[in-house]
Amino acid sequence: MVWPPSEFCNHCFGEISLKKKAHEGKIIEFSRQDDMYFCLVEFDEEIKVMAKIPDTPKIGQTVKILKCGISNGNYFFQVI
């Protein structure tokens, strides 16, 4: 499993193929800035991403990816 997406494996430098995975993960940490919450979400017990969440999060809460993309060269995620 490779994150962020790449054409080659980080360990063996072999070619990779994209596969669909579940879009659900669990919140393992969160913080707040002004009225916005940010959380660290773990997927498949391997990949962790920072994401925005519109409501007050809870540790262990299951969330789904609502939106993701690249902005100014950085990946972004929003979960619900």
Short mmCIF file of C-alpha atoms in Angstrom, two decimals:
data_model
loop_
_atom_site.label_atom_id
_atom_site.label_comp_id
_atom_site.label_asym_id
_atom_site.label_seq_id
_atom_site.Cartn_x
_atom_site.Cartn_y
_atom_site.Cartn_z
CA MET A 1 0.00 0.00 0.00
CA VAL A 2 1.44 3.35 -1.03
CA TRP A 3 0.48 6.82 0.22
CA PRO A 4 0.50 9.44 -1.19
CA PRO A 5 -0.32 7.99 -4.61
CA SER A 6 2.73 7.26 -6.71
CA GLU A 7 3.69 5.32 -9.81
CA PHE A 8 6.22 3.22 -7.87
CA CYS A 9 6.40 1.34 -4.55
CA ASN A 10 8.28 3.18 -1.78
CA HIS A 11 10.03 -0.06 -0.73
CA CYS A 12 10.91 -2.02 -3.91
CA PHE A 13 10.40 0.70 -6.57
CA GLY A 14 8.17 -1.71 -8.52
CA GLU A 15 5.18 -0.42 -10.46
CA ILE A 16 1.89 -0.16 -8.57
CA SER A 17 -1.72 -0.45 -9.61
CA LEU A 18 -4.65 1.51 -8.24
CA LYS A 19 -7.41 -0.36 -6.43
CA LYS A 20 -10.63 0.89 -4.93
CA LYS A 21 -10.73 0.68 -1.15
CA ALA A 22 -13.31 1.46 1.49
CA HIS A 23 -13.79 5.16 2.05
CA GLU A 24 -14.40 4.69 5.78
CA GLY A 25 -11.86 5.34 8.47
CA LYS A 26 -11.65 6.08 12.19
CA ILE A 27 -10.71 9.33 13.87
CA ILE A 28 -7.64 8.81 16.03
CA GLU A 29 -6.96 12.46 16.94
CA PHE A 30 -8.50 15.87 16.35
CA SER A 31 -7.97 19.57 17.01
CA ARG A 32 -9.85 22.79 16.50
CA GLN A 33 -8.98 26.15 14.98
CA ASP A 34 -11.65 28.81 15.31
CA ASP A 35 -14.89 27.09 14.17
CA MET A 36 -13.17 24.39 12.07
CA TYR A 37 -12.21 20.91 13.28
CA PHE A 38 -9.32 18.93 11.83
CA CYS A 39 -8.83 15.24 12.46
CA LEU A 40 -6.31 12.51 11.84
CA VAL A 41 -8.17 9.62 10.21
CA GLU A 42 -6.78 6.10 9.89
CA PHE A 43 -7.81 3.87 6.97
CA ASP A 44 -7.23 0.10 6.85
CA GLU A 45 -4.97 0.40 9.93
CA GLU A 46 -2.19 1.61 7.60
CA ILE A 47 -2.83 5.01 6.06
CA LYS A 48 -3.38 8.17 8.07
CA VAL A 49 -4.59 11.46 6.59
CA MET A 50 -5.44 14.87 7.99
CA ALA A 51 -8.97 15.95 7.14
CA LYS A 52 -11.48 18.71 7.86
CA ILE A 53 -14.72 17.71 9.54
CA PRO A 54 -17.77 19.99 9.79
CA ASP A 55 -19.10 18.71 13.14
CA THR A 56 -17.54 18.10 16.55
CA PRO A 57 -15.55 14.86 16.16
CA LYS A 58 -15.07 12.02 18.65
CA ILE A 59 -12.07 9.72 19.00
CA GLY A 60 -12.93 6.35 17.42
CA GLN A 61 -15.75 7.84 15.33
CA THR A 62 -16.16 6.21 11.91
CA VAL A 63 -16.12 8.73 9.06
CA LYS A 64 -16.33 8.62 5.27
CA ILE A 65 -14.38 10.64 2.72
CA LEU A 66 -16.66 13.36 1.37
CA LYS A 67 -14.17 15.19 -0.82
CA CYS A 68 -10.48 14.90 -1.69
CA GLY A 69 -8.15 16.48 -4.20
CA ILE A 70 -4.97 18.46 -4.76
CA SER A 71 -4.71 22.18 -4.10
CA ASN A 72 -1.46 24.11 -4.60
CA GLY A 73 0.44 20.80 -4.73
CA ASN A 74 -1.03 19.52 -1.44
CA TYR A 75 -3.61 16.77 -0.95
CA PHE A 76 -6.75 17.74 0.97
CA PHE A 77 -9.59 15.72 2.48
CA GLN A 78 -12.98 16.45 3.97
CA VAL A 79 -14.86 13.78 5.91
CA ILE A 80 -18.40 13.37 7.23
#
